[in-house]
XYZ file of C-alpha atoms in Angstrom:
654
model
C 15.537 19.100 -36.298
C 18.650 21.726 -35.835
C 16.377 24.696 -35.821
C 14.283 23.080 -32.960
C 17.825 22.170 -31.128
C 19.307 25.674 -31.623
C 15.461 26.850 -30.519
C 15.883 24.657 -27.095
C 19.543 26.080 -26.124
C 18.216 29.287 -26.411
C 15.326 28.594 -24.341
C 17.590 27.039 -22.012
C 19.613 30.205 -21.148
C 16.982 30.689 -18.500
C 18.039 27.956 -16.337
C 21.758 28.962 -16.209
C 20.846 32.150 -15.419
C 18.558 31.045 -12.264
C 20.975 28.767 -11.671
C 23.532 30.998 -11.482
C 21.743 33.614 -8.836
C 21.105 30.848 -6.844
C 24.834 30.799 -6.459
C 25.159 33.944 -5.536
C 22.485 32.962 -2.791
C 24.196 30.485 -1.192
C 27.494 32.253 -0.813
C 25.051 35.225 0.640
C 23.848 32.727 3.678
C 27.020 31.592 3.952
C 28.355 35.363 4.610
C 25.411 36.129 6.292
C 25.340 33.756 8.880
C 29.313 33.934 9.458
C 28.911 37.920 10.156
C 26.698 36.747 12.150
C 28.211 34.352 14.256
C 30.755 36.358 14.485
C 29.105 39.488 15.818
C 27.523 37.557 18.513
C 30.457 36.444 19.897
C 32.937 39.391 19.255
C 30.341 41.902 20.570
C 27.272 40.429 21.728
C 25.267 41.898 18.885
C 24.046 39.706 16.084
C 23.200 41.198 12.524
C 20.277 42.483 12.539
C 17.610 40.558 9.965
C 19.771 37.442 9.377
C 16.992 34.833 9.561
C 14.671 37.155 7.860
C 17.036 37.156 5.084
C 17.938 33.151 5.008
C 14.917 32.248 5.183
C 12.793 34.181 2.865
C 15.506 35.685 0.623
C 18.445 33.491 0.338
C 16.200 29.898 0.729
C 13.568 31.179 -1.737
C 16.186 31.988 -4.025
C 18.161 28.938 -3.697
C 15.134 26.387 -3.554
C 12.943 28.002 -6.501
C 15.908 29.027 -8.864
C 17.480 25.432 -8.462
C 14.486 23.972 -10.111
C 15.458 24.785 -13.753
C 18.450 23.838 -13.225
C 17.698 20.357 -11.504
C 15.530 19.783 -14.333
C 18.488 20.240 -16.838
C 20.766 18.142 -14.983
C 18.640 15.635 -14.416
C 18.644 15.672 -10.511
C 15.017 15.614 -9.809
C 14.511 12.190 -7.911
C 11.819 9.180 -9.469
C 11.717 5.820 -8.937
C 11.641 3.642 -12.070
C 10.101 0.591 -10.952
C 8.910 -1.077 -13.889
C 9.982 1.509 -15.951
C 12.858 0.282 -17.490
C 10.745 -2.892 -18.282
C 8.474 -1.487 -20.553
C 8.777 -1.261 -24.134
C 10.924 1.563 -25.654
C 7.737 3.295 -27.288
C 5.756 3.230 -24.384
C 8.911 4.782 -22.276
C 9.147 7.545 -24.292
C 5.170 8.643 -23.804
C 5.734 8.186 -20.192
C 8.990 10.436 -20.307
C 6.897 13.129 -22.445
C 3.865 12.157 -20.231
C 6.030 13.092 -16.775
C 7.712 16.118 -18.547
C 4.019 17.330 -19.472
C 2.629 16.586 -15.966
C 5.936 18.434 -14.234
C 5.072 21.191 -15.934
C 1.386 21.620 -15.453
C 2.540 21.738 -11.969
C 5.397 24.426 -12.390
C 2.806 26.016 -14.093
C -0.347 26.106 -11.270
C 2.799 26.920 -8.855
C 3.796 29.783 -11.178
C 0.200 31.443 -11.049
C -1.148 31.144 -7.733
C 2.285 32.092 -6.717
C 2.338 35.034 -8.444
C -1.025 36.266 -7.191
C 0.521 35.285 -3.821
C 3.675 37.626 -4.645
C 0.947 40.563 -5.763
C -1.102 40.576 -3.027
C 2.346 40.854 -0.451
C 3.265 43.123 -2.254
C -0.041 45.298 -2.088
C 0.247 44.977 1.355
C 3.764 45.705 1.147
C 4.929 42.618 3.601
C 7.833 42.325 6.028
C 9.473 40.119 8.855
C 7.943 40.809 12.380
C 11.274 40.365 14.153
C 13.322 42.980 12.379
C 11.318 44.844 9.846
C 12.986 43.524 6.650
C 11.406 43.894 3.685
C 9.749 40.265 2.588
C 7.560 40.892 -0.552
C 10.376 40.999 -3.460
C 10.784 37.296 -2.278
C 7.610 36.410 -3.247
C 8.233 36.337 -6.701
C 11.027 34.234 -6.974
C 8.210 31.078 -6.359
C 6.770 32.368 -10.366
C 10.367 33.254 -11.585
C 12.048 29.831 -10.614
C 8.666 27.613 -11.343
C 8.321 29.511 -15.051
C 12.231 28.882 -15.839
C 11.795 25.396 -14.935
C 8.742 25.004 -17.645
C 10.979 26.592 -20.064
C 13.670 24.311 -19.034
C 11.176 21.537 -19.839
C 9.533 22.791 -23.217
C 13.672 23.728 -23.809
C 14.015 19.460 -23.257
C 11.249 18.171 -24.390
C 12.273 20.033 -28.370
C 15.701 18.083 -28.293
C 13.977 14.803 -26.986
C 11.442 15.348 -29.547
C 14.329 15.241 -31.826
C 16.741 12.277 -30.209
C 13.431 10.370 -30.403
C 12.402 10.450 -34.171
C 16.500 10.147 -35.045
C 16.808 6.424 -33.553
C 12.758 5.780 -33.662
C 13.676 3.093 -36.759
C 16.054 1.400 -34.121
C 13.920 1.549 -30.756
C 10.777 0.343 -33.726
C 13.084 -2.703 -34.250
C 13.990 -3.981 -30.985
C 10.337 -3.791 -29.834
C 7.906 -4.264 -32.972
C 8.006 -8.285 -32.769
C 4.805 -8.614 -35.052
C 1.085 -7.930 -33.905
C 1.915 -10.043 -30.282
C 3.991 -7.127 -29.601
C 1.857 -4.499 -30.797
C -1.046 -5.468 -28.778
C 0.972 -6.193 -25.514
C 1.515 -2.848 -26.274
C -1.707 -1.239 -26.086
C -2.617 -3.679 -23.256
C 0.149 -1.528 -21.286
C -1.049 1.450 -22.698
C -4.553 0.918 -21.512
C -3.388 -0.045 -18.239
C -1.061 2.912 -17.279
C -2.728 5.487 -18.898
C -6.200 4.627 -18.115
C -5.517 3.662 -14.422
C -4.503 6.710 -12.944
C -7.629 8.393 -15.623
C -10.206 6.074 -13.732
C -8.939 6.933 -10.275
C -8.722 10.638 -11.161
C -12.449 10.598 -11.780
C -13.416 8.165 -8.550
C -11.941 10.245 -6.559
C -14.595 13.265 -7.920
C -17.221 10.948 -6.955
C -19.585 11.191 -4.057
C -17.086 9.223 -2.400
C -16.371 8.658 1.705
C -13.262 11.672 2.875
C -11.043 8.445 3.678
C -11.681 6.541 0.410
C -10.914 10.108 -1.684
C -7.360 9.853 0.781
C -7.330 6.076 -0.071
C -7.224 6.649 -4.074
C -5.083 9.622 -4.175
C -2.160 7.627 -2.279
C -3.169 4.811 -4.829
C -2.340 7.304 -7.536
C 0.634 9.170 -5.898
C 2.042 5.021 -5.912
C 1.198 4.143 -9.373
C 2.794 7.567 -10.487
C 5.504 7.035 -8.623
C 6.014 3.292 -10.453
C 6.049 5.184 -14.051
C 8.659 7.117 -13.494
C 7.109 10.442 -12.745
C 9.359 12.690 -10.163
C 8.551 11.752 -6.416
C 8.121 15.130 -5.677
C 5.508 15.822 -8.747
C 3.510 12.603 -7.986
C 3.347 14.088 -4.336
C 2.030 17.459 -5.322
C 0.081 16.694 -8.130
C -1.627 13.370 -6.224
C -2.258 15.743 -3.133
C -3.297 19.025 -5.182
C -5.882 16.449 -7.052
C -6.719 15.112 -3.856
C -7.313 18.216 -2.165
C -9.742 19.616 -5.137
C -12.132 16.965 -4.125
C -12.248 17.087 -1.308
C -12.417 20.734 -0.135
C -13.258 22.927 -4.364
C -10.767 24.588 -6.639
C -10.340 27.626 -3.657
C -8.892 25.820 -1.271
C -6.160 23.983 -3.674
C -5.300 27.980 -5.019
C -4.581 28.802 -1.306
C -2.821 25.846 -0.799
C -0.347 26.211 -3.822
C -0.383 30.386 -2.921
C 1.118 29.227 0.704
C 2.714 26.145 0.274
C 5.413 25.865 -2.008
C 7.160 29.528 -0.107
C 6.710 28.667 3.303
C 8.154 25.262 2.885
C 10.993 26.325 1.460
C 10.903 29.717 3.614
C 12.629 28.064 6.763
C 15.546 28.794 9.254
C 15.282 25.253 10.199
C 15.893 23.818 6.184
C 18.781 26.816 5.672
C 21.183 23.980 7.149
C 20.455 22.027 3.995
C 22.290 24.225 1.281
C 25.524 24.561 3.717
C 25.755 20.902 4.579
C 25.445 20.102 1.002
C 27.815 22.960 -0.606
C 30.041 21.561 2.323
C 30.019 18.080 1.372
C 30.388 19.024 -2.706
C 33.320 20.913 -1.806
C 35.010 18.497 -0.051
C 34.605 15.746 -2.795
C 35.719 18.600 -5.490
C 38.860 19.447 -3.642
C 40.212 15.877 -3.805
C 38.701 14.846 0.063
C 37.274 11.274 -1.404
C 41.207 10.026 -2.287
C 42.969 11.585 0.651
C 40.227 10.179 3.435
C 40.541 6.963 1.671
C 44.210 6.902 1.230
C 44.867 8.061 5.250
C 42.540 4.675 6.057
C 44.383 2.670 3.747
C 47.411 3.580 5.356
C 46.630 3.537 8.843
C 44.595 0.677 9.104
C 45.856 -1.622 6.173
C 47.449 -3.737 8.315
C 44.645 -5.357 10.035
C 43.389 -8.651 8.997
C 40.882 -6.957 5.934
C 42.873 -3.650 6.419
C 41.587 -2.145 3.579
C 38.055 -3.158 3.733
C 38.453 -1.404 7.022
C 39.768 1.889 5.800
C 37.233 1.659 3.308
C 34.215 1.251 6.122
C 35.517 4.257 7.991
C 36.327 6.591 5.006
C 32.631 5.372 3.995
C 31.569 6.775 7.177
C 33.346 10.054 7.041
C 32.523 10.819 3.561
C 28.697 10.168 3.927
C 28.619 12.161 7.155
C 29.832 15.329 4.955
C 27.645 14.637 1.286
C 24.623 13.340 2.551
C 24.229 11.041 -0.516
C 24.230 7.104 0.000
C 24.649 7.095 -4.086
C 26.937 9.414 -4.075
C 29.278 8.008 -1.518
C 28.815 4.388 -3.164
C 29.782 6.071 -6.355
C 32.872 7.713 -5.723
C 34.418 5.166 -2.995
C 33.502 2.415 -5.213
C 35.342 3.534 -8.242
C 38.249 3.895 -5.891
C 38.257 0.763 -3.437
C 36.678 -1.778 -5.741
C 39.609 -1.869 -7.804
C 42.105 -1.277 -5.031
C 40.800 -4.502 -3.390
C 40.520 -6.675 -6.304
C 44.190 -6.067 -6.831
C 45.418 -7.189 -3.482
C 43.022 -10.203 -4.100
C 40.115 -9.633 -2.048
C 36.833 -11.898 -2.704
C 34.944 -9.814 -5.128
C 31.821 -10.324 -3.136
C 33.437 -9.204 0.491
C 35.059 -6.386 -1.684
C 31.423 -5.168 -3.198
C 29.775 -5.890 -0.221
C 32.146 -3.168 1.810
C 31.473 -0.799 -0.481
C 27.625 -1.275 -0.014
C 27.447 -0.510 3.766
C 30.848 1.798 3.757
C 28.324 4.752 4.032
C 25.107 3.104 6.137
C 26.707 4.282 9.655
C 27.708 7.638 8.151
C 24.637 8.681 7.148
C 23.520 9.223 10.477
C 26.907 10.731 11.613
C 26.725 14.676 11.665
C 26.404 16.459 9.148
C 23.698 14.092 7.735
C 21.602 15.562 5.139
C 18.616 12.874 5.865
C 18.085 13.485 9.417
C 18.186 17.271 8.662
C 15.173 16.328 6.408
C 13.637 14.226 8.529
C 13.530 17.113 11.078
C 12.069 19.420 8.858
C 9.090 17.121 8.100
C 8.691 15.926 11.730
C 9.264 19.415 13.092
C 12.002 18.732 15.118
C 14.928 21.064 16.222
C 17.250 19.549 13.519
C 20.568 20.140 16.200
C 19.009 17.837 18.556
C 18.088 15.633 15.497
C 21.785 15.470 14.642
C 23.244 14.612 18.017
C 20.538 12.017 17.975
C 22.649 10.006 14.888
C 26.255 10.365 16.483
C 26.452 7.016 18.550
C 24.208 4.716 16.178
C 26.156 5.742 13.327
C 29.586 5.299 14.935
C 28.122 1.915 17.032
C 27.547 0.594 13.746
C 30.664 2.191 12.111
C 32.458 0.108 14.541
C 30.324 -2.977 13.956
C 31.202 -3.366 10.316
C 34.673 -2.699 11.495
C 34.747 -5.252 13.273
C 32.718 -8.086 11.245
C 35.988 -7.098 8.600
C 38.289 -7.735 10.832
C 36.412 -11.151 12.363
C 36.265 -12.348 8.614
C 39.679 -11.457 8.038
C 40.885 -14.052 10.910
C 38.273 -16.533 9.952
C 38.755 -16.499 6.224
C 42.076 -14.736 5.195
C 41.627 -15.460 1.672
C 39.016 -13.377 1.821
C 40.533 -10.335 2.491
C 43.778 -11.494 0.169
C 46.143 -12.854 2.808
C 48.097 -15.938 2.329
C 49.957 -17.306 5.067
C 51.850 -19.552 3.460
C 53.301 -16.900 1.437
C 52.863 -14.224 3.585
C 51.257 -12.318 0.877
C 48.450 -9.768 0.890
C 49.446 -7.752 3.843
C 49.257 -4.096 3.415
C 52.327 -2.573 4.886
C 52.650 1.047 5.182
C 55.423 2.898 6.395
C 54.891 5.690 9.889
C 56.486 8.291 7.531
C 53.538 7.344 4.930
C 50.889 7.243 7.921
C 51.761 10.459 8.949
C 52.158 11.925 5.655
C 48.251 10.565 4.593
C 47.368 11.985 8.099
C 48.594 15.763 7.394
C 46.449 15.399 4.060
C 43.245 15.157 6.148
C 43.731 16.823 9.440
C 41.589 20.004 8.093
C 38.727 17.724 7.864
C 39.245 16.138 11.492
C 39.543 19.679 12.735
C 36.648 20.585 10.698
C 33.809 17.792 12.346
C 34.778 18.956 15.603
C 34.562 22.209 15.606
C 31.064 21.465 14.012
C 30.416 18.510 16.355
C 31.772 20.462 19.422
C 29.790 23.717 18.447
C 26.397 21.805 18.246
C 26.732 19.512 21.529
C 28.279 23.068 23.342
C 25.336 25.378 21.905
C 27.287 27.101 20.708
C 25.671 26.910 16.990
C 22.509 26.531 15.412
C 22.250 23.630 12.925
C 22.512 26.723 10.636
C 25.775 28.313 11.854
C 27.187 24.607 12.609
C 26.723 24.343 8.856
C 27.729 27.541 7.767
C 31.002 26.938 9.807
C 31.067 23.655 7.773
C 31.416 25.281 5.040
C 33.769 28.386 5.677
C 35.937 25.408 6.906
C 35.813 23.473 3.583
C 36.435 26.368 1.461
C 39.549 27.095 3.495
C 40.628 23.170 3.309
C 39.778 23.759 -0.582
C 41.803 26.857 -0.625
C 44.887 24.799 1.169
C 45.367 22.846 -2.165
C 46.261 26.002 -4.312
C 45.351 24.250 -7.716
C 42.177 24.354 -8.815
C 39.996 26.318 -6.393
C 38.241 28.769 -8.588
C 36.595 25.248 -10.709
C 36.427 23.374 -8.035
C 34.084 26.549 -5.982
C 32.416 27.013 -9.263
C 31.141 23.444 -9.841
C 30.109 22.790 -6.052
C 28.179 26.215 -6.412
C 26.185 24.911 -9.235
C 25.831 21.167 -7.501
C 24.547 22.397 -4.754
C 22.189 25.137 -6.107
C 20.620 21.799 -8.015
C 20.980 19.595 -5.707
C 19.083 22.025 -3.674
C 16.442 22.614 -6.257
C 15.215 18.720 -6.177
C 15.650 18.821 -2.444
C 13.437 21.466 -1.748
C 10.802 19.975 -4.449
C 10.912 17.157 -2.204
C 9.855 18.910 1.246
C 6.969 20.747 -1.126
C 5.700 17.681 -2.026
C 5.690 16.000 0.836
C 3.953 18.910 2.576
C 0.705 18.776 -0.142
C 0.758 14.997 0.562
C 0.430 15.546 4.252
C -1.675 18.242 3.879
C -3.999 16.042 1.677
C -3.789 13.087 4.034
C -5.034 15.495 6.916
C -8.082 16.800 5.272
C -9.161 13.510 3.664
C -9.343 12.124 7.394
C -6.355 8.649 6.273
C -3.971 9.744 9.229
C -6.823 9.879 11.606
C -8.176 6.756 10.249
C -4.291 4.991 10.398
C -4.334 5.590 13.776
C -7.685 4.470 14.726
C -6.580 1.215 12.917
C -3.635 0.328 14.768
C -5.285 1.298 17.801
C -8.250 -1.208 17.638
C -5.279 -3.456 16.832
C -3.383 -2.907 19.970
C 0.110 -3.442 18.784
C 2.649 -2.422 21.359
C 5.519 0.149 20.646
C 7.468 -2.943 19.758
C 5.356 -4.922 17.244
C 4.354 -1.546 15.507
C 8.312 -1.147 15.247
C 8.499 -4.594 13.944
C 5.723 -4.175 11.286
C 7.597 -1.420 10.265
C 11.321 -3.056 9.942
C 9.071 -5.782 7.207
C 7.269 -2.828 5.153
C 10.656 -0.709 4.844
C 13.147 -3.786 3.770
C 10.061 -4.224 0.977
C 9.696 -0.229 0.042
C 13.820 -1.066 -0.137
C 13.515 -2.957 -2.936
C 11.945 0.051 -5.585
C 12.637 3.258 -3.691
C 16.010 4.733 -2.385
C 16.080 5.954 1.388
C 15.252 9.911 0.643
C 12.179 9.003 -1.055
C 10.536 6.136 1.733
C 11.392 9.453 4.223
C 9.568 11.705 2.452
C 6.483 9.118 1.220
C 6.149 7.596 4.290
C 6.785 9.474 7.567
C 3.406 12.055 6.818
C 1.537 9.269 7.270
C 3.062 7.983 10.401
C 3.624 10.903 12.307
C 0.236 10.460 13.598
C 0.617 6.929 14.858
C 3.890 7.142 15.989
C 2.642 10.625 18.673
C -0.468 8.475 19.567
C 2.087 4.985 20.221
C 4.500 7.863 22.306
C 6.986 6.993 20.325
C 9.803 9.782 20.429
C 9.669 11.641 16.797
C 13.675 11.821 17.634
C 14.094 8.553 17.773
C 12.620 7.541 15.550
C 14.567 9.457 12.945
C 17.467 7.728 13.941
C 15.567 4.591 13.634
C 13.470 5.554 10.395
C 17.341 6.902 8.343
C 19.160 3.871 9.463
C 16.316 1.380 8.041
C 16.265 3.226 4.941
C 19.880 2.754 4.341
C 20.038 -1.089 5.499
C 16.284 -1.281 2.745
C 18.476 0.050 -0.265
C 20.919 -3.046 -0.284
C 18.879 -5.979 0.476
C 17.904 -8.528 -1.905
C 16.231 -9.453 -3.818
C 16.257 -6.350 -5.330
C 17.758 -3.594 -3.154
C 18.436 -0.761 -5.536
C 22.070 0.519 -4.424
C 23.526 -3.265 -4.988
C 22.540 -2.250 -9.228
C 24.865 0.873 -8.785
C 27.619 -1.093 -7.340
C 27.385 -3.693 -10.249
C 27.007 -0.988 -12.836
C 30.228 0.833 -11.395
C 32.145 -2.866 -11.672
C 31.050 -2.971 -15.403
C 32.657 0.326 -16.133
C 35.714 0.167 -18.861
C 37.970 3.019 -17.196
C 38.037 1.489 -13.715
C 40.422 -1.477 -14.641
C 38.816 -4.264 -13.219
C 40.026 -7.522 -15.318
C 36.642 -9.867 -14.650
C 33.455 -9.952 -14.378
C 31.625 -9.493 -10.696
C 27.821 -11.352 -11.715
C 24.680 -9.752 -9.599
C 24.469 -12.614 -7.368
C 28.202 -12.238 -6.153
C 27.090 -9.182 -4.901
C 24.041 -10.102 -3.126
C 26.076 -12.840 -1.600
C 28.500 -10.417 -0.063
C 25.557 -8.407 1.712
C 24.692 -11.153 3.769
C 27.886 -10.755 5.898
C 26.509 -7.871 7.044
C 22.584 -7.378 7.400
C 22.173 -9.609 9.634
C 24.405 -7.525 12.259
C 22.934 -4.668 10.763
C 19.406 -5.849 12.096
C 20.454 -6.901 15.259
C 21.518 -3.091 15.624
C 18.296 -2.238 14.607
C 16.991 -4.638 16.771
C 18.866 -2.927 19.520
C 17.789 0.326 19.033
C 14.372 -0.659 19.673
C 14.770 -2.042 22.853
C 17.277 0.690 24.172
C 16.317 3.336 22.367
C 19.013 5.767 24.969
C 21.731 4.853 22.253
C 20.198 7.666 20.164
C 19.030 9.979 23.133
C 21.519 9.772 25.676
C 23.926 12.403 23.736
C 21.252 15.049 23.139
C 20.336 14.885 27.122
C 23.908 15.141 27.830
C 24.261 18.140 25.743
C 21.111 19.926 27.638
C 19.159 19.965 24.197
């Protein structure tokens, strides 16, 4: 056993090395863009080859070298819809199957990626604009995929040891006689037999649309079984392309799609925004922003909740991760509100909803990813989310103040004793503002540059990342550790995100080849649905999907399918980006499931945050009912008044 663990550690060194190289690529990307912007403004001479170096070299390095690091730290996104309810032995088997399927996909990318790299080497591939040598960057694709396979193998060795060590415990928990064993085998037959049957049917003499529908069914089943979302999309899309067109076309897809999906100038804003958000978080911006919000807004009825709401919006805009904001803010805000006698329902619901509007306020990772999938300008998409995000944040703030006035005991205010009001001196307020003013300067600089056309989205991201580095430096303590951890987290996060984008591209190509997209357009046309009827139907669909999937997964899985329909109904793709991100954020908090509610419930159970009472899941659900109607009202307003999302891009001339 010990030998296997040692072997796993030896195998894992390559993942660490690729992660380190990916971090170097993040620094080079940031430096190159900043130098280019400086030369352009100071001397009207941009740095030659910036787009080629950033898109083809640095983005490829970050995306593919981050795959192994993301695998090591469990960053690849999955959707365990029914997985947690399965017996222990079947869960362990599915984990192994997921790893093996992941490895098979990575091997395919490595083999076909190597062939394409060699071909480009032989022809001496160069950039069309500046003549930058590009062919060596092609070898980063098979290198990153191979490192990921090695990391998967190392993980399987360790898992085999752990599984054997707790085999007696697990078997004792799940084996309750012959009935239990019979049930397990029935589940195995269903879990493993159904996808095999669907795969076989896809290779029979079927209509193209039927193969497309079977492929979508296969993808959904893989998602249910906790296969990483990216792998579920790549595997089902790849099998579908093979069934439709043969192995040669599948090989052509795997030779070109992984590289072209990641080597993208518009998507280069993603690592910059991620690095900026992580660096600010690592440098303590979460606590400082929350503290400032509490001091300035605590005097209002429900002021602590209002401050939490605005702090959450600010944090969500810079981090791009609803889960991360909820976790970070929940560990600070829930104990603080309960300490001031807030009703647990309101305290937990405030944390749940705090980041919703912020996901629309630039910089928004979700809007950037949507823009990449929908092929719309990133800068315009970011500006489109600004006003709706501000409106939603303000509406939540007004709601919390209204609750504080109408039911003061819910916010810990007891008029008969004057207990519950949070009082801060002006000295405390200005001192707290002095600790966060760089964040406001950073936001204004980024948004102003985008609005006035001084920056592209990538350049705004580089400006923000450089500003975050300066903010972290001003702290003077722990800067080296904060930067190092932020770089590592950026690489593994981007590795997971770009794997999803590759999966969405493969799936989109399969849907186009199968004719499913065209069939859906014809079906909607035959139903004679108006724009409003279709959007209201989408609202219901996303609320259901939010019971099982996070917002990023929903966007990646559904947008490639919906794009042709949206275009046929003349729905603005810029507007729809704002609509779908807001809808996805609302869906993950909506009862009867709402994935994010479980995260908050888990936070309340943590012993180290000092909550001295049990908060039931039903209380968290009840709290969201204050927010959901008004959130849906904002969505409906967005449907009937689309100018809310379109006015700022129009005013900026973009």
